[in-house]
Every structure is written in C-alpha cells, then in structure tokens.
mmCIF file of C-alpha atoms in Angstrom:
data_model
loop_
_atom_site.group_PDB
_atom_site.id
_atom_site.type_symbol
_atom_site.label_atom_id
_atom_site.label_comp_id
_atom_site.label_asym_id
_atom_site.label_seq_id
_atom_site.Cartn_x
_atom_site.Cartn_y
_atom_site.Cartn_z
ATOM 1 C CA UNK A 266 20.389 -50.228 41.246
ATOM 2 C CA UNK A 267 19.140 -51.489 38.119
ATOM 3 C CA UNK A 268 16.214 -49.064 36.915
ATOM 4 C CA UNK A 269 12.946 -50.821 35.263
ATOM 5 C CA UNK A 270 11.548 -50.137 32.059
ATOM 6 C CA UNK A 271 8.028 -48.807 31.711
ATOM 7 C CA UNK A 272 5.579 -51.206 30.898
ATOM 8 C CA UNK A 273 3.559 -49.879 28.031
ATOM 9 C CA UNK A 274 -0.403 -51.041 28.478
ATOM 10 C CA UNK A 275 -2.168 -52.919 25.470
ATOM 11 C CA UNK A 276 -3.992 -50.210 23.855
ATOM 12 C CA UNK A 277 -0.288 -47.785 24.056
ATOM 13 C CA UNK A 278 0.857 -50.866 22.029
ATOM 14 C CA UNK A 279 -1.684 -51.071 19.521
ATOM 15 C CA UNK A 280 -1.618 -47.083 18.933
ATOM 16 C CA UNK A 281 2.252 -47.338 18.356
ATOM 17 C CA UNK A 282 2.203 -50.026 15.696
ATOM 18 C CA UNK A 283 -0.658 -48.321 13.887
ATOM 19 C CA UNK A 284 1.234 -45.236 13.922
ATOM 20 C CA UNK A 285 4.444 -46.914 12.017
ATOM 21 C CA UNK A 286 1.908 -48.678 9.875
ATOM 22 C CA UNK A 287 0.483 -45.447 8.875
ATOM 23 C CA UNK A 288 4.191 -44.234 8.165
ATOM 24 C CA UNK A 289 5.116 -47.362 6.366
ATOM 25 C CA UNK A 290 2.251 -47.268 3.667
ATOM 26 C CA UNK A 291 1.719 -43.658 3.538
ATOM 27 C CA UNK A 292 1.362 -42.500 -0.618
ATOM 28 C CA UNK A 293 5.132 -41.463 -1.852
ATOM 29 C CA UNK A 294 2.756 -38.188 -3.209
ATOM 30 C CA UNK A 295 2.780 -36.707 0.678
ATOM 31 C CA UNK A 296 6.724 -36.855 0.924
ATOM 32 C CA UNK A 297 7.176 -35.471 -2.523
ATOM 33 C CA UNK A 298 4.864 -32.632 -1.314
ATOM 34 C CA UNK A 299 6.964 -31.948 1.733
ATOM 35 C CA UNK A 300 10.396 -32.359 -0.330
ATOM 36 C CA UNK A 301 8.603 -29.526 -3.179
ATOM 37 C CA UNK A 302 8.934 -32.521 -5.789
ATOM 38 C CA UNK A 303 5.779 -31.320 -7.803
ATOM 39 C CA UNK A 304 6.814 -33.196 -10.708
ATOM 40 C CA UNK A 305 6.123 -36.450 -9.196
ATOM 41 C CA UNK A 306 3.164 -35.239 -7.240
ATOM 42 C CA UNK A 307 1.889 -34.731 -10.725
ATOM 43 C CA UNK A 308 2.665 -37.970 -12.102
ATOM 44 C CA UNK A 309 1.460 -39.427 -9.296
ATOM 45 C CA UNK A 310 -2.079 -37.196 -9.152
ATOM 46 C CA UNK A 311 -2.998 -39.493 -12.217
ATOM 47 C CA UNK A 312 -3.527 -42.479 -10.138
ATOM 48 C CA UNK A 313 -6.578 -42.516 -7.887
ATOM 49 C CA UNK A 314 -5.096 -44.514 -4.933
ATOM 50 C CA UNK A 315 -3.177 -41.298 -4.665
ATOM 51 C CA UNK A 316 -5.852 -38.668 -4.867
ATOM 52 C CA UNK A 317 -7.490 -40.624 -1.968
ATOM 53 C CA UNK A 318 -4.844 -41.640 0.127
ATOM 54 C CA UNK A 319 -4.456 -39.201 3.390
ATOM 55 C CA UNK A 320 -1.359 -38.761 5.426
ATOM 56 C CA UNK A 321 -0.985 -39.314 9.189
ATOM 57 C CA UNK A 322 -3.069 -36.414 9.685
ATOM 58 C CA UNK A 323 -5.889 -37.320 7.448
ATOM 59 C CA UNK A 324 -4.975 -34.286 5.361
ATOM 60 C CA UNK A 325 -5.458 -35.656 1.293
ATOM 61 C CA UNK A 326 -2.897 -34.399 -1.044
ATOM 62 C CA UNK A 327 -5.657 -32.093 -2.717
ATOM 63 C CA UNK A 328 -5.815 -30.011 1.129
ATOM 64 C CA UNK A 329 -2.152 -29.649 1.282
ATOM 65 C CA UNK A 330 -1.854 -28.092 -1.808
ATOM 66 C CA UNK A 331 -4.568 -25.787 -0.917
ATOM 67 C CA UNK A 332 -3.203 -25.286 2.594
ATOM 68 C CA UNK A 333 0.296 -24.299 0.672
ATOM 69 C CA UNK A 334 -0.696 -22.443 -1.983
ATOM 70 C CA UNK A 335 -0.157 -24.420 -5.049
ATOM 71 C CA UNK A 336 -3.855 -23.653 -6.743
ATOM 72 C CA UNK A 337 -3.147 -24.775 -10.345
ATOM 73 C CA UNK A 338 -2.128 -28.209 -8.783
ATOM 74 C CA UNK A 339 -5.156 -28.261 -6.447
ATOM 75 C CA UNK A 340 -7.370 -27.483 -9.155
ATOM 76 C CA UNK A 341 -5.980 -30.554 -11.288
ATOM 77 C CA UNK A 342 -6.525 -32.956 -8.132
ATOM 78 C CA UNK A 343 -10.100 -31.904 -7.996
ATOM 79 C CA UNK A 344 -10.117 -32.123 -11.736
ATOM 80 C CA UNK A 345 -8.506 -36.100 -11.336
ATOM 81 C CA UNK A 346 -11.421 -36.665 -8.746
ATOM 82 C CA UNK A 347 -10.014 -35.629 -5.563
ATOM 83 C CA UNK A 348 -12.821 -35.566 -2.705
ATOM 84 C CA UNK A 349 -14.805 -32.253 -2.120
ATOM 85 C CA UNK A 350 -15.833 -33.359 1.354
ATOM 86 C CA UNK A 351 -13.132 -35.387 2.566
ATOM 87 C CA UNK A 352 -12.782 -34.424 6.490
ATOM 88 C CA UNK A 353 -9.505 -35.191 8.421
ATOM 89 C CA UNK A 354 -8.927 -35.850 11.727
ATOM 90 C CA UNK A 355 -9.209 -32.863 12.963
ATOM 91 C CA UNK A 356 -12.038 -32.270 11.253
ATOM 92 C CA UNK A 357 -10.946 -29.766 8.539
ATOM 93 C CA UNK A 358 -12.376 -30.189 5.184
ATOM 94 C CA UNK A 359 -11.311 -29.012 1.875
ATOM 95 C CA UNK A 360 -13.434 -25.781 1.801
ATOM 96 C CA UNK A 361 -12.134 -25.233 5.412
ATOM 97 C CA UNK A 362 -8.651 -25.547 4.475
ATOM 98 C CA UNK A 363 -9.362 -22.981 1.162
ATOM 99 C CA UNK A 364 -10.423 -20.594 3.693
ATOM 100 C CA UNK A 365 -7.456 -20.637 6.157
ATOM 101 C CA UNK A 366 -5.308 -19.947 2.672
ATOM 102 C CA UNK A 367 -7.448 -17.269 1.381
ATOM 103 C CA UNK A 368 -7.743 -19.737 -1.934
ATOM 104 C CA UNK A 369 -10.854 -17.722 -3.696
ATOM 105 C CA UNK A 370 -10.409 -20.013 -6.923
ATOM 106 C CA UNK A 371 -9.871 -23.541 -5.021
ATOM 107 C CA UNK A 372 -13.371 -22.001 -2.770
ATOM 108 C CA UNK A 373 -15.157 -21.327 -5.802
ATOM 109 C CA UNK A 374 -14.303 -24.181 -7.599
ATOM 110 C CA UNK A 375 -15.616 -25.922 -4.333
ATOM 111 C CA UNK A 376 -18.913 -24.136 -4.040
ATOM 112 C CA UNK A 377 -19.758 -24.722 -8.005
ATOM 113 C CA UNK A 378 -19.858 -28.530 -7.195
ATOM 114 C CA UNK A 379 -22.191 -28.196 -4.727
ATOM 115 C CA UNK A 380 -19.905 -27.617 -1.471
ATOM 116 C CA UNK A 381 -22.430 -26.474 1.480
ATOM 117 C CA UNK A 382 -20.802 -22.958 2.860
ATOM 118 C CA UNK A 383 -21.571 -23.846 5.995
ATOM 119 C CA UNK A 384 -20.033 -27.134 6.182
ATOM 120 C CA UNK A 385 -18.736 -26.663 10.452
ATOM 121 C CA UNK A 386 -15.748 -28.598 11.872
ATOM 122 C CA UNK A 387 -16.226 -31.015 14.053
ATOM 123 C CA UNK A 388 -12.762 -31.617 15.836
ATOM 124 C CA UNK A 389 -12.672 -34.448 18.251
ATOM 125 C CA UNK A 390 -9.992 -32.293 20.199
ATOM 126 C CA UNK A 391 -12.833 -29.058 21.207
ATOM 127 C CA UNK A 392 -10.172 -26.411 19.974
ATOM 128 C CA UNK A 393 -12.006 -25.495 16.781
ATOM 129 C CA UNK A 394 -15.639 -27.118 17.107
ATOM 130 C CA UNK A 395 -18.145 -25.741 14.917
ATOM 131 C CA UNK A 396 -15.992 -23.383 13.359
ATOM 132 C CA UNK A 397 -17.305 -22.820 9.574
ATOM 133 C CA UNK A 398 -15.463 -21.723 6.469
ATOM 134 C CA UNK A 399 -16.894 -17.915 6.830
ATOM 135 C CA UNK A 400 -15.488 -18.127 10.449
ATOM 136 C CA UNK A 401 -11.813 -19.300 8.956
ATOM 137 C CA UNK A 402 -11.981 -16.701 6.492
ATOM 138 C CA UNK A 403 -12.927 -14.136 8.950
ATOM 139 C CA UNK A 404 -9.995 -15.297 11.229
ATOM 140 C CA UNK A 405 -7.511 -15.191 8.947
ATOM 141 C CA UNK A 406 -8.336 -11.900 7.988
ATOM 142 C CA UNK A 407 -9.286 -13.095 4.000
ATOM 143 C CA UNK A 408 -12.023 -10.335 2.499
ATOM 144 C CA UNK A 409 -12.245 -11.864 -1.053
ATOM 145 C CA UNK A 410 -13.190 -15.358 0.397
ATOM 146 C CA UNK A 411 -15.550 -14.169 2.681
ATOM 147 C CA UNK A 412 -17.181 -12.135 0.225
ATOM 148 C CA UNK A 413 -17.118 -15.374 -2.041
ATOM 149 C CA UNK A 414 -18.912 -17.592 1.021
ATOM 150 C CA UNK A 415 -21.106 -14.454 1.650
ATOM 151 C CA UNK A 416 -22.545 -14.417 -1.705
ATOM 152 C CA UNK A 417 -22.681 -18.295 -1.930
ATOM 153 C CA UNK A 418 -25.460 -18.721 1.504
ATOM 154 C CA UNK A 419 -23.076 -18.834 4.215
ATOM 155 C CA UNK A 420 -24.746 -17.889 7.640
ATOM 156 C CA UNK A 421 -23.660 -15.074 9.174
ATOM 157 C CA UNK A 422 -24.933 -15.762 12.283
ATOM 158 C CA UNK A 423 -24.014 -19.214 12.600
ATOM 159 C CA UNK A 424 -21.773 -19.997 15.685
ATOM 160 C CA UNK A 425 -19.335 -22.258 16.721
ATOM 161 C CA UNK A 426 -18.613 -24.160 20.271
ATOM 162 C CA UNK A 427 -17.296 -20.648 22.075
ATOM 163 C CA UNK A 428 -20.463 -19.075 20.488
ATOM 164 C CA UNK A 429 -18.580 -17.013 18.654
ATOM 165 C CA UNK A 430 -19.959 -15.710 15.054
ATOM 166 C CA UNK A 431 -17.447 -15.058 11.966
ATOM 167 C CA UNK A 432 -18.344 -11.438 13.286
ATOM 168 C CA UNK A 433 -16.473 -11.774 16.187
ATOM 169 C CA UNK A 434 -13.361 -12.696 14.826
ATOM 170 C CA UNK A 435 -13.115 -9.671 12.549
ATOM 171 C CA UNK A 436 -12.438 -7.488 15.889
ATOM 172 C CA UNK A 437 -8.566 -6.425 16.028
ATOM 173 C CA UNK A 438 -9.141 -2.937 13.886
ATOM 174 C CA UNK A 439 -6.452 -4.078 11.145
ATOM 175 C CA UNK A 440 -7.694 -2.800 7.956
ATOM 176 C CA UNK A 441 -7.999 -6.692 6.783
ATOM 177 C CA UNK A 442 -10.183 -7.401 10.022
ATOM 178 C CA UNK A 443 -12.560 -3.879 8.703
ATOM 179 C CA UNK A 444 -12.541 -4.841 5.429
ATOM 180 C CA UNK A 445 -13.779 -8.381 6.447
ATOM 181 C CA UNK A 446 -15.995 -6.380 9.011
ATOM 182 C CA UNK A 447 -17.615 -4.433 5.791
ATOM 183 C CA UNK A 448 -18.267 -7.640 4.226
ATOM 184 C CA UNK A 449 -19.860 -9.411 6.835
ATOM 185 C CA UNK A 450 -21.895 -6.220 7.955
ATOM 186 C CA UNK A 451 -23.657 -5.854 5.027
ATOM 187 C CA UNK A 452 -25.281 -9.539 4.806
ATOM 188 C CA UNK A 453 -27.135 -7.926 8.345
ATOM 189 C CA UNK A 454 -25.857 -9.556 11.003
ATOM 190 C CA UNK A 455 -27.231 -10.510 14.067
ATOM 191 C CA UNK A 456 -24.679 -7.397 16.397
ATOM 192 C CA UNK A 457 -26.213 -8.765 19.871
ATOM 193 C CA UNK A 458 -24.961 -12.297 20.039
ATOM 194 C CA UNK A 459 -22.819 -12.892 23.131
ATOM 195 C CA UNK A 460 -19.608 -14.833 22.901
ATOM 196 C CA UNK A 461 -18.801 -17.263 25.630
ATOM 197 C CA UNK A 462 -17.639 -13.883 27.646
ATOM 198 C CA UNK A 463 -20.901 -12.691 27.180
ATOM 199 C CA UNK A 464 -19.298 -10.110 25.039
ATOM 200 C CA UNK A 465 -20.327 -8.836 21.786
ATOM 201 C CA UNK A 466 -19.506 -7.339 18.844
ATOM 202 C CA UNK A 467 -20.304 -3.690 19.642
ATOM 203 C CA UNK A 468 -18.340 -4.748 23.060
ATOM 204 C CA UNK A 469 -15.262 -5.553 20.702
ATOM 205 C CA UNK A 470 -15.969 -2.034 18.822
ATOM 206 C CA UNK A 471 -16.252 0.280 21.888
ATOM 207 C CA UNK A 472 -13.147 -1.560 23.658
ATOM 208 C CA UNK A 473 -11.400 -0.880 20.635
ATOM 209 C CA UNK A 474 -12.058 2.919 20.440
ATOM 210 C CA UNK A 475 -11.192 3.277 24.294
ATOM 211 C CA UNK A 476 -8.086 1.160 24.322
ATOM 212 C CA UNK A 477 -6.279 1.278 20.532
ATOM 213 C CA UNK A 478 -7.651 4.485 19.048
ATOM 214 C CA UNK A 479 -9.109 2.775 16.490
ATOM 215 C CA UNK A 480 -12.550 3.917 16.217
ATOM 216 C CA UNK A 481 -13.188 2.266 12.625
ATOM 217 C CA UNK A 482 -15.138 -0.593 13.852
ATOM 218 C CA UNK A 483 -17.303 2.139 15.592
ATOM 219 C CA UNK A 484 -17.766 3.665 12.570
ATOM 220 C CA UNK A 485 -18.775 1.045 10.414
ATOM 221 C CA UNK A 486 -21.245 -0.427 12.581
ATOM 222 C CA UNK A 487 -22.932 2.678 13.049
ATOM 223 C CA UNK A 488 -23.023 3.433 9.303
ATOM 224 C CA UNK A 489 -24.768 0.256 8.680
ATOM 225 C CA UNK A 490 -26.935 -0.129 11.568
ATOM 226 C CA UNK A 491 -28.075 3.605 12.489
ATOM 227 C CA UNK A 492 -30.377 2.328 15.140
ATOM 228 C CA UNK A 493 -27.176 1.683 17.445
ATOM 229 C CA UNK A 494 -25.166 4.797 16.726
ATOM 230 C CA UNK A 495 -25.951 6.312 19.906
ATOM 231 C CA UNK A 496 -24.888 3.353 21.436
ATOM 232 C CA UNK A 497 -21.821 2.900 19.916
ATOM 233 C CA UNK A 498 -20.604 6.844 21.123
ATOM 234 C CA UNK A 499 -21.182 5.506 24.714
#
C-alpha cells in the first residue's frame, strides 16, 4: 500500500524557507565563532554589517563572545560599535547574557554607557519572563556581578513572571548562593515577598536548616534583619 506524504500547510512552508534563508546569509563571523577561528572574527569585527548581523537565534556576535568568555574580544566589538541593547529572540540582551557568564568587565563596560540594570527579559516562550540581570547573576551563583548591578541601581525587589525576586534564587546554601545572599541582603530587601508557591525567602532559609543542615542562610538573615531572628529559630 503506497503510504502518502504529509502535506505541509502554507505558513509550515513559509517558516521552512525562512529558516534556510537565515542559514544561507548568516555573517561567516558566527561560524568562525563556533569553529574558535578568532582571527577572522577579528578581521571581520571591523566591518559593521558584521557587528550587527545576528545568527538564527538573534544572538549578535558581541553576546556570544560574552556568553563564551572571550572578554578582550567582546570589549573590542563594543569598542567597533556593537549594540548595547540589542535583544534576541528569546529576549536576552547583552547585559543579560554578561550576567549568565559572570562577565564583571563586559557588565561594567555596559552600565558606563548608560545600560539600565534592570533591563527584564521579555521571552515570547514564558520560561524566563521578566527575569533581570540581578536575577541571572543571582542564579548563576555570580557575587562580583551582582555586587556590580547592586551598586549600579538594580532593584532588589523587582520580580519576574513566577514572582520570584533575585533573592529567591540565592536559596541552595552553596557558599556562592550565601555569598550572593550577603550581597543582596545588604541593599534591604523586601524578605516577605511570596513566590508563585507562596513561599518566601525565610521559607527557603528555615527549609534549608531542617532538611540540609545548612543553617547559613538562617544566619545571615537574622544578622541583617534582627527583627526576624526569632522567627527564623522557629
């Protein structure tokens, strides 16, 4: 019996041929980047139409090389007139992308041209909506940037689409997560804001204590805010 093909609608169609298109005049400077050719990603960094161009996630060659580490390189892009405030798909942007890396000199360099440290994602997709840099930094367990974004404005308090503060991610006990903890305690935090569990951060302390051990998170809120260390013996 002789098996029909699947009939692709119009709109399948159109998506497919703009995704080879996309392929097909990508910048030569993203498959250098993925092939660790940084001698031609430098000769190519000289031409604008480079700088700007964005790959098939609407990364710009400026994020990547944030995103992977290469800050001299990233520093010359921004230098050459890469964008500040590009935002991809996804909606990452570049100060975003500097925090997920921990990048404290691409995140200054960021901030001194006027960068807004609470610039939020906005991801079409709902996995990461409203998260801000300080959240990214807090996630990823990065004291030295969140310092940097604490001293630069950024909002403490400010939440994103699971109502969840940059406080909330610093919650696993690591010494990374305290020391991000310390940080963000000291800029006087809001402690009572409920996550979408309805859970907060002195939740997240006392589970800690009771189920790891780890009583450090205890301790550090109650050093800063007194006023809630009886609360946080309970």
């Amino acid at each position: 019996m002789a098996h029909s093909r699947p009939t692709l609608n119009p709109m399948e169609i159109l998506q497919a041929l703009a995704s080879a298109w996309n392929k097909l005049t990508l910048s030569p400077i993203f498959a250098a980047m993925q092939r660790g050719d940084m001698q031609s990603v430098e000769s190519l960094v000289q031409r604008r139409k480079h700088l700007i161009a964005t790959d098939e996630w609407g990364f710009t060659a400026f994020m990547i090389a944030t995103r992977d580490g290469h800050t001299d390189l990233a520093l010359k892009m921004l230098e050459l007139g890469a964008s500040e405030r590009h935002v991809s798909k996804a909606g990452a942007t570049p100060l975003g992308v500097a925090a997920m890396a921990g990048d404290t000199r691409v995140g200054k360099a960021l901030l001194e041209r006027g960068v807004d440290p609470n610039t939020a994602e906005t991801d079409p997709d709902g996995a990461y909506v409203s998260m801000t840099p300080l959240m990214w930094a807090s996630n990823r367990r990065h004291p030295q940037f969140a310092e940097l974004l604490s001293k630069a404005g950024a909002d403490v308090n400010r939440v994103n689409g699971q109502n969840q503060t940059a406080l909330m991610f610093a919650d696993d006990g690591t010494p990374d997560s305290n020391a991000v903890l310390e940080i963000l305690l000291r800029a006087r935090p809001n402690l009572q804001i409920s996550d979408w569990r309805g859970r907060t951060i002195i939740d997240e302390a006392k589970a800690r204590a009771k189920n790891s051990g780890r009583n450090e998170m205890r301790h550090l809120i109650a050093q800063h805010y007194p006023e809630f260390a009886n609360e946080m013996q309970a």
